[in-house]
JSON list of C-alpha atoms in Angstrom, two decimals:
[
{"chain": "X", "resi": 1, "resn": "MET", "atom": "CA", "xyz": [-20.66, -21.58, -39.48]},
{"chain": "X", "resi": 2, "resn": "ALA", "atom": "CA", "xyz": [-17.60, -18.96, -38.64]},
{"chain": "X", "resi": 3, "resn": "ALA", "atom": "CA", "xyz": [-14.50, -19.77, -40.64]},
{"chain": "X", "resi": 4, "resn": "PHE", "atom": "CA", "xyz": [-12.38, -16.91, -39.39]},
{"chain": "X", "resi": 5, "resn": "VAL", "atom": "CA", "xyz": [-11.33, -16.37, -35.60]},
{"chain": "X", "resi": 6, "resn": "ASP", "atom": "CA", "xyz": [-8.97, -14.31, -34.13]},
{"chain": "X", "resi": 7, "resn": "ALA", "atom": "CA", "xyz": [-6.00, -15.80, -34.85]},
{"chain": "X", "resi": 8, "resn": "GLU", "atom": "CA", "xyz": [-3.31, -13.50, -33.22]},
{"chain": "X", "resi": 9, "resn": "ARG", "atom": "CA", "xyz": [-5.17, -14.16, -30.03]},
{"chain": "X", "resi": 10, "resn": "ALA", "atom": "CA", "xyz": [-5.82, -17.61, -29.95]},
{"chain": "X", "resi": 11, "resn": "VAL", "atom": "CA", "xyz": [-1.45, -18.66, -30.68]},
{"chain": "X", "resi": 12, "resn": "ALA", "atom": "CA", "xyz": [-0.96, -15.76, -28.46]},
{"chain": "X", "resi": 13, "resn": "ASP", "atom": "CA", "xyz": [-3.14, -17.74, -25.72]},
{"chain": "X", "resi": 14, "resn": "TRP", "atom": "CA", "xyz": [-1.59, -20.87, -26.44]},
{"chain": "X", "resi": 15, "resn": "VAL", "atom": "CA", "xyz": [2.19, -19.94, -26.41]},
{"chain": "X", "resi": 16, "resn": "ASN", "atom": "CA", "xyz": [1.31, -18.28, -22.47]},
{"chain": "X", "resi": 17, "resn": "SER", "atom": "CA", "xyz": [-0.38, -21.64, -22.42]},
{"chain": "X", "resi": 18, "resn": "LEU", "atom": "CA", "xyz": [2.85, -23.50, -22.19]},
{"chain": "X", "resi": 19, "resn": "ASP", "atom": "CA", "xyz": [4.23, -21.95, -19.10]},
{"chain": "X", "resi": 20, "resn": "GLY", "atom": "CA", "xyz": [5.72, -25.53, -17.64]},
{"chain": "X", "resi": 21, "resn": "SER", "atom": "CA", "xyz": [7.60, -25.48, -20.84]},
{"chain": "X", "resi": 22, "resn": "LEU", "atom": "CA", "xyz": [8.34, -21.97, -22.95]},
{"chain": "X", "resi": 23, "resn": "VAL", "atom": "CA", "xyz": [6.93, -20.05, -20.47]},
{"chain": "X", "resi": 24, "resn": "GLY", "atom": "CA", "xyz": [7.56, -18.08, -17.64]},
{"chain": "X", "resi": 25, "resn": "VAL", "atom": "CA", "xyz": [10.68, -17.41, -14.87]},
{"chain": "X", "resi": 26, "resn": "GLY", "atom": "CA", "xyz": [13.87, -20.12, -15.91]},
{"chain": "X", "resi": 27, "resn": "HIS", "atom": "CA", "xyz": [12.20, -20.81, -19.73]},
{"chain": "X", "resi": 28, "resn": "PRO", "atom": "CA", "xyz": [12.85, -19.44, -22.67]},
{"chain": "X", "resi": 29, "resn": "LEU", "atom": "CA", "xyz": [10.17, -17.18, -23.37]},
{"chain": "X", "resi": 30, "resn": "ALA", "atom": "CA", "xyz": [9.95, -15.86, -19.66]},
{"chain": "X", "resi": 31, "resn": "LYS", "atom": "CA", "xyz": [7.92, -13.29, -20.77]},
{"chain": "X", "resi": 32, "resn": "GLY", "atom": "CA", "xyz": [4.86, -15.35, -22.92]},
{"chain": "X", "resi": 33, "resn": "ALA", "atom": "CA", "xyz": [3.13, -13.87, -26.39]},
{"chain": "X", "resi": 34, "resn": "HIS", "atom": "CA", "xyz": [1.44, -10.86, -26.45]},
{"chain": "X", "resi": 35, "resn": "LEU", "atom": "CA", "xyz": [-0.02, -8.56, -29.35]},
{"chain": "X", "resi": 36, "resn": "THR", "atom": "CA", "xyz": [1.81, -5.30, -28.81]},
{"chain": "X", "resi": 37, "resn": "ALA", "atom": "CA", "xyz": [5.08, -4.19, -28.21]},
{"chain": "X", "resi": 38, "resn": "LEU", "atom": "CA", "xyz": [6.76, -4.50, -24.61]},
{"chain": "X", "resi": 39, "resn": "ARG", "atom": "CA", "xyz": [8.45, -1.64, -23.44]},
{"chain": "X", "resi": 40, "resn": "GLY", "atom": "CA", "xyz": [12.09, -0.49, -23.60]},
{"chain": "X", "resi": 41, "resn": "ALA", "atom": "CA", "xyz": [14.73, -3.07, -23.92]},
{"chain": "X", "resi": 42, "resn": "ALA", "atom": "CA", "xyz": [14.00, -6.84, -23.22]},
{"chain": "X", "resi": 43, "resn": "SER", "atom": "CA", "xyz": [14.73, -7.75, -20.54]},
{"chain": "X", "resi": 44, "resn": "ALA", "atom": "CA", "xyz": [13.74, -11.43, -21.03]},
{"chain": "X", "resi": 45, "resn": "CYS", "atom": "CA", "xyz": [12.38, -12.73, -23.70]},
{"chain": "X", "resi": 46, "resn": "TYR", "atom": "CA", "xyz": [9.02, -12.79, -25.60]},
{"chain": "X", "resi": 47, "resn": "ALA", "atom": "CA", "xyz": [7.59, -13.08, -28.47]},
{"chain": "X", "resi": 48, "resn": "LEU", "atom": "CA", "xyz": [4.98, -10.82, -30.16]},
{"chain": "X", "resi": 49, "resn": "ILE", "atom": "CA", "xyz": [2.89, -11.80, -32.04]},
{"chain": "X", "resi": 50, "resn": "SER", "atom": "CA", "xyz": [1.68, -10.76, -35.92]},
{"chain": "X", "resi": 51, "resn": "LEU", "atom": "CA", "xyz": [-0.85, -12.11, -38.42]},
{"chain": "X", "resi": 52, "resn": "LEU", "atom": "CA", "xyz": [0.68, -11.75, -41.81]},
{"chain": "X", "resi": 53, "resn": "PRO", "atom": "CA", "xyz": [-1.05, -10.93, -44.86]},
{"chain": "X", "resi": 54, "resn": "GLY", "atom": "CA", "xyz": [-2.70, -13.95, -46.94]},
{"chain": "X", "resi": 55, "resn": "SER", "atom": "CA", "xyz": [-4.83, -15.96, -44.63]},
{"chain": "X", "resi": 56, "resn": "VAL", "atom": "CA", "xyz": [-7.62, -17.74, -46.03]},
{"chain": "X", "resi": 57, "resn": "ALA", "atom": "CA", "xyz": [-10.79, -20.02, -45.34]},
{"chain": "X", "resi": 58, "resn": "LEU", "atom": "CA", "xyz": [-10.13, -23.29, -46.92]},
{"chain": "X", "resi": 59, "resn": "GLY", "atom": "CA", "xyz": [-14.37, -23.43, -48.53]},
{"chain": "X", "resi": 60, "resn": "PRO", "atom": "CA", "xyz": [-17.46, -24.36, -47.07]},
{"chain": "X", "resi": 61, "resn": "GLU", "atom": "CA", "xyz": [-16.44, -28.92, -47.19]},
{"chain": "X", "resi": 62, "resn": "ASN", "atom": "CA", "xyz": [-13.22, -27.49, -44.94]},
{"chain": "X", "resi": 63, "resn": "PRO", "atom": "CA", "xyz": [-14.13, -24.04, -43.11]},
{"chain": "X", "resi": 64, "resn": "ASP", "atom": "CA", "xyz": [-10.68, -24.12, -41.37]},
{"chain": "X", "resi": 65, "resn": "HIS", "atom": "CA", "xyz": [-8.70, -20.97, -41.30]},
{"chain": "X", "resi": 66, "resn": "ARG", "atom": "CA", "xyz": [-5.46, -20.61, -42.53]},
{"chain": "X", "resi": 67, "resn": "ALA", "atom": "CA", "xyz": [-3.34, -18.03, -40.62]},
{"chain": "X", "resi": 68, "resn": "ARG", "atom": "CA", "xyz": [0.04, -16.72, -41.63]},
{"chain": "X", "resi": 69, "resn": "ILE", "atom": "CA", "xyz": [1.53, -15.85, -38.35]},
{"chain": "X", "resi": 70, "resn": "SER", "atom": "CA", "xyz": [4.88, -14.34, -37.71]},
{"chain": "X", "resi": 71, "resn": "ALA", "atom": "CA", "xyz": [6.64, -14.54, -33.62]},
{"chain": "X", "resi": 72, "resn": "SER", "atom": "CA", "xyz": [9.43, -11.98, -33.24]},
{"chain": "X", "resi": 73, "resn": "ILE", "atom": "CA", "xyz": [10.85, -12.90, -30.47]},
{"chain": "X", "resi": 74, "resn": "TYR", "atom": "CA", "xyz": [12.74, -10.29, -28.46]},
{"chain": "X", "resi": 75, "resn": "GLY", "atom": "CA", "xyz": [15.62, -10.97, -25.62]},
{"chain": "X", "resi": 76, "resn": "PRO", "atom": "CA", "xyz": [18.16, -8.95, -23.45]},
{"chain": "X", "resi": 77, "resn": "THR", "atom": "CA", "xyz": [20.66, -11.06, -25.91]},
{"chain": "X", "resi": 78, "resn": "LYS", "atom": "CA", "xyz": [21.25, -12.54, -29.83]},
{"chain": "X", "resi": 79, "resn": "GLU", "atom": "CA", "xyz": [21.89, -16.05, -27.02]},
{"chain": "X", "resi": 80, "resn": "ALA", "atom": "CA", "xyz": [18.92, -15.84, -24.92]},
{"chain": "X", "resi": 81, "resn": "ALA", "atom": "CA", "xyz": [16.86, -14.57, -28.28]},
{"chain": "X", "resi": 82, "resn": "THR", "atom": "CA", "xyz": [17.93, -17.52, -30.42]},
{"chain": "X", "resi": 83, "resn": "ALA", "atom": "CA", "xyz": [17.62, -20.02, -27.99]},
{"chain": "X", "resi": 84, "resn": "ALA", "atom": "CA", "xyz": [13.93, -18.59, -27.15]},
{"chain": "X", "resi": 85, "resn": "ALA", "atom": "CA", "xyz": [13.29, -18.63, -30.99]},
{"chain": "X", "resi": 86, "resn": "VAL", "atom": "CA", "xyz": [14.63, -22.08, -31.37]},
{"chain": "X", "resi": 87, "resn": "ALA", "atom": "CA", "xyz": [11.79, -23.22, -28.38]},
{"chain": "X", "resi": 88, "resn": "TYR", "atom": "CA", "xyz": [9.03, -21.78, -29.86]},
{"chain": "X", "resi": 89, "resn": "ALA", "atom": "CA", "xyz": [10.07, -23.30, -33.46]},
{"chain": "X", "resi": 90, "resn": "ASN", "atom": "CA", "xyz": [9.96, -26.76, -31.47]},
{"chain": "X", "resi": 91, "resn": "ALA", "atom": "CA", "xyz": [7.29, -25.79, -29.55]},
{"chain": "X", "resi": 92, "resn": "LEU", "atom": "CA", "xyz": [4.84, -25.27, -33.49]},
{"chain": "X", "resi": 93, "resn": "LEU", "atom": "CA", "xyz": [6.12, -29.06, -34.40]},
{"chain": "X", "resi": 94, "resn": "THR", "atom": "CA", "xyz": [3.74, -30.21, -31.68]},
{"chain": "X", "resi": 95, "resn": "LEU", "atom": "CA", "xyz": [1.19, -29.22, -33.35]},
{"chain": "X", "resi": 96, "resn": "ASP", "atom": "CA", "xyz": [0.87, -32.09, -35.55]},
{"chain": "X", "resi": 97, "resn": "GLY", "atom": "CA", "xyz": [-2.85, -33.21, -36.28]},
{"chain": "X", "resi": 98, "resn": "ARG", "atom": "CA", "xyz": [-3.67, -33.45, -32.45]},
{"chain": "X", "resi": 99, "resn": "ARG", "atom": "CA", "xyz": [-6.96, -30.95, -32.18]},
{"chain": "X", "resi": 100, "resn": "GLN", "atom": "CA", "xyz": [-5.27, -28.52, -29.22]},
{"chain": "X", "resi": 101, "resn": "PRO", "atom": "CA", "xyz": [-7.31, -25.88, -27.72]},
{"chain": "X", "resi": 102, "resn": "MET", "atom": "CA", "xyz": [-5.92, -22.20, -28.15]},
{"chain": "X", "resi": 103, "resn": "GLY", "atom": "CA", "xyz": [-7.81, -20.23, -25.63]},
{"chain": "X", "resi": 104, "resn": "GLN", "atom": "CA", "xyz": [-11.55, -20.61, -25.43]},
{"chain": "X", "resi": 105, "resn": "ALA", "atom": "CA", "xyz": [-12.85, -19.86, -29.14]},
{"chain": "X", "resi": 106, "resn": "VAL", "atom": "CA", "xyz": [-10.70, -21.63, -31.32]},
{"chain": "X", "resi": 107, "resn": "ILE", "atom": "CA", "xyz": [-8.71, -25.43, -32.06]},
{"chain": "X", "resi": 108, "resn": "CYS", "atom": "CA", "xyz": [-5.87, -25.66, -33.88]},
{"chain": "X", "resi": 109, "resn": "LEU", "atom": "CA", "xyz": [-5.51, -28.74, -36.01]},
{"chain": "X", "resi": 110, "resn": "VAL", "atom": "CA", "xyz": [-2.06, -28.39, -37.27]},
{"chain": "X", "resi": 111, "resn": "VAL", "atom": "CA", "xyz": [0.80, -25.73, -37.92]},
{"chain": "X", "resi": 112, "resn": "ASP", "atom": "CA", "xyz": [2.17, -27.05, -41.59]},
{"chain": "X", "resi": 113, "resn": "PRO", "atom": "CA", "xyz": [5.89, -28.25, -40.59]},
{"chain": "X", "resi": 114, "resn": "ASP", "atom": "CA", "xyz": [6.46, -26.78, -44.22]},
{"chain": "X", "resi": 115, "resn": "SER", "atom": "CA", "xyz": [5.27, -23.72, -43.39]},
{"chain": "X", "resi": 116, "resn": "ILE", "atom": "CA", "xyz": [7.82, -22.77, -40.74]},
{"chain": "X", "resi": 117, "resn": "SER", "atom": "CA", "xyz": [10.67, -20.30, -41.59]},
{"chain": "X", "resi": 118, "resn": "GLY", "atom": "CA", "xyz": [13.31, -19.43, -39.15]},
{"chain": "X", "resi": 119, "resn": "PRO", "atom": "CA", "xyz": [14.36, -18.70, -36.88]},
{"chain": "X", "resi": 120, "resn": "SER", "atom": "CA", "xyz": [16.21, -16.01, -38.90]},
{"chain": "X", "resi": 121, "resn": "TRP", "atom": "CA", "xyz": [18.15, -12.98, -37.60]},
{"chain": "X", "resi": 122, "resn": "ALA", "atom": "CA", "xyz": [16.05, -9.67, -37.83]},
{"chain": "X", "resi": 123, "resn": "PRO", "atom": "CA", "xyz": [17.95, -7.61, -35.26]},
{"chain": "X", "resi": 124, "resn": "GLU", "atom": "CA", "xyz": [15.71, -4.11, -34.29]},
{"chain": "X", "resi": 125, "resn": "PRO", "atom": "CA", "xyz": [17.97, -1.10, -32.93]},
{"chain": "X", "resi": 126, "resn": "THR", "atom": "CA", "xyz": [15.92, -1.89, -29.49]},
{"chain": "X", "resi": 127, "resn": "GLY", "atom": "CA", "xyz": [17.82, -4.61, -29.32]},
{"chain": "X", "resi": 128, "resn": "PRO", "atom": "CA", "xyz": [18.12, -8.51, -30.64]},
{"chain": "X", "resi": 129, "resn": "ARG", "atom": "CA", "xyz": [14.71, -9.87, -32.84]},
{"chain": "X", "resi": 130, "resn": "LEU", "atom": "CA", "xyz": [14.26, -13.05, -34.44]},
{"chain": "X", "resi": 131, "resn": "LEU", "atom": "CA", "xyz": [11.61, -14.42, -36.39]},
{"chain": "X", "resi": 132, "resn": "VAL", "atom": "CA", "xyz": [9.78, -17.29, -36.83]},
{"chain": "X", "resi": 133, "resn": "ASP", "atom": "CA", "xyz": [7.07, -17.91, -39.40]},
{"chain": "X", "resi": 134, "resn": "ALA", "atom": "CA", "xyz": [4.30, -20.72, -40.11]},
{"chain": "X", "resi": 135, "resn": "ASP", "atom": "CA", "xyz": [0.85, -21.35, -40.89]},
{"chain": "X", "resi": 136, "resn": "PHE", "atom": "CA", "xyz": [-1.71, -22.70, -38.75]},
{"chain": "X", "resi": 137, "resn": "TYR", "atom": "CA", "xyz": [-4.75, -24.29, -39.59]},
{"chain": "X", "resi": 138, "resn": "LEU", "atom": "CA", "xyz": [-7.60, -23.05, -36.86]},
{"chain": "X", "resi": 139, "resn": "ARG", "atom": "CA", "xyz": [-11.12, -23.96, -36.26]},
{"chain": "X", "resi": 140, "resn": "ALA", "atom": "CA", "xyz": [-13.35, -21.98, -34.50]},
{"chain": "X", "resi": 141, "resn": "ALA", "atom": "CA", "xyz": [-14.68, -24.02, -31.23]}
]
């Protein structure tokens, strides 16, 4: 049984599926989640999803993939980026052990609430940015 999954794609797919509350016009993360940075200054908020070092599989008895994911939340203003980062962090708390589909091949079992760090202010020359990091426990579907 495969233990590792494409964690970045899974998290981006999950974020983009939240089109009734988090993603889309009129929502905090209007442009959704991406695996590569969008070009130019952000006209609306979006998340850049990155896998951080330290991901491990837990073992044969429990073959989940622990993935430390960083979401860089970009926006046109500090206020907009902050609102989007807070909304994303709150969405993470909904991943509380109920199996959640994340794209076609991955199920998220839980996000460890104690692992969430941020939102933290980390501006770049291109504009406002906040970071939210968390440990996702994923399983191949």
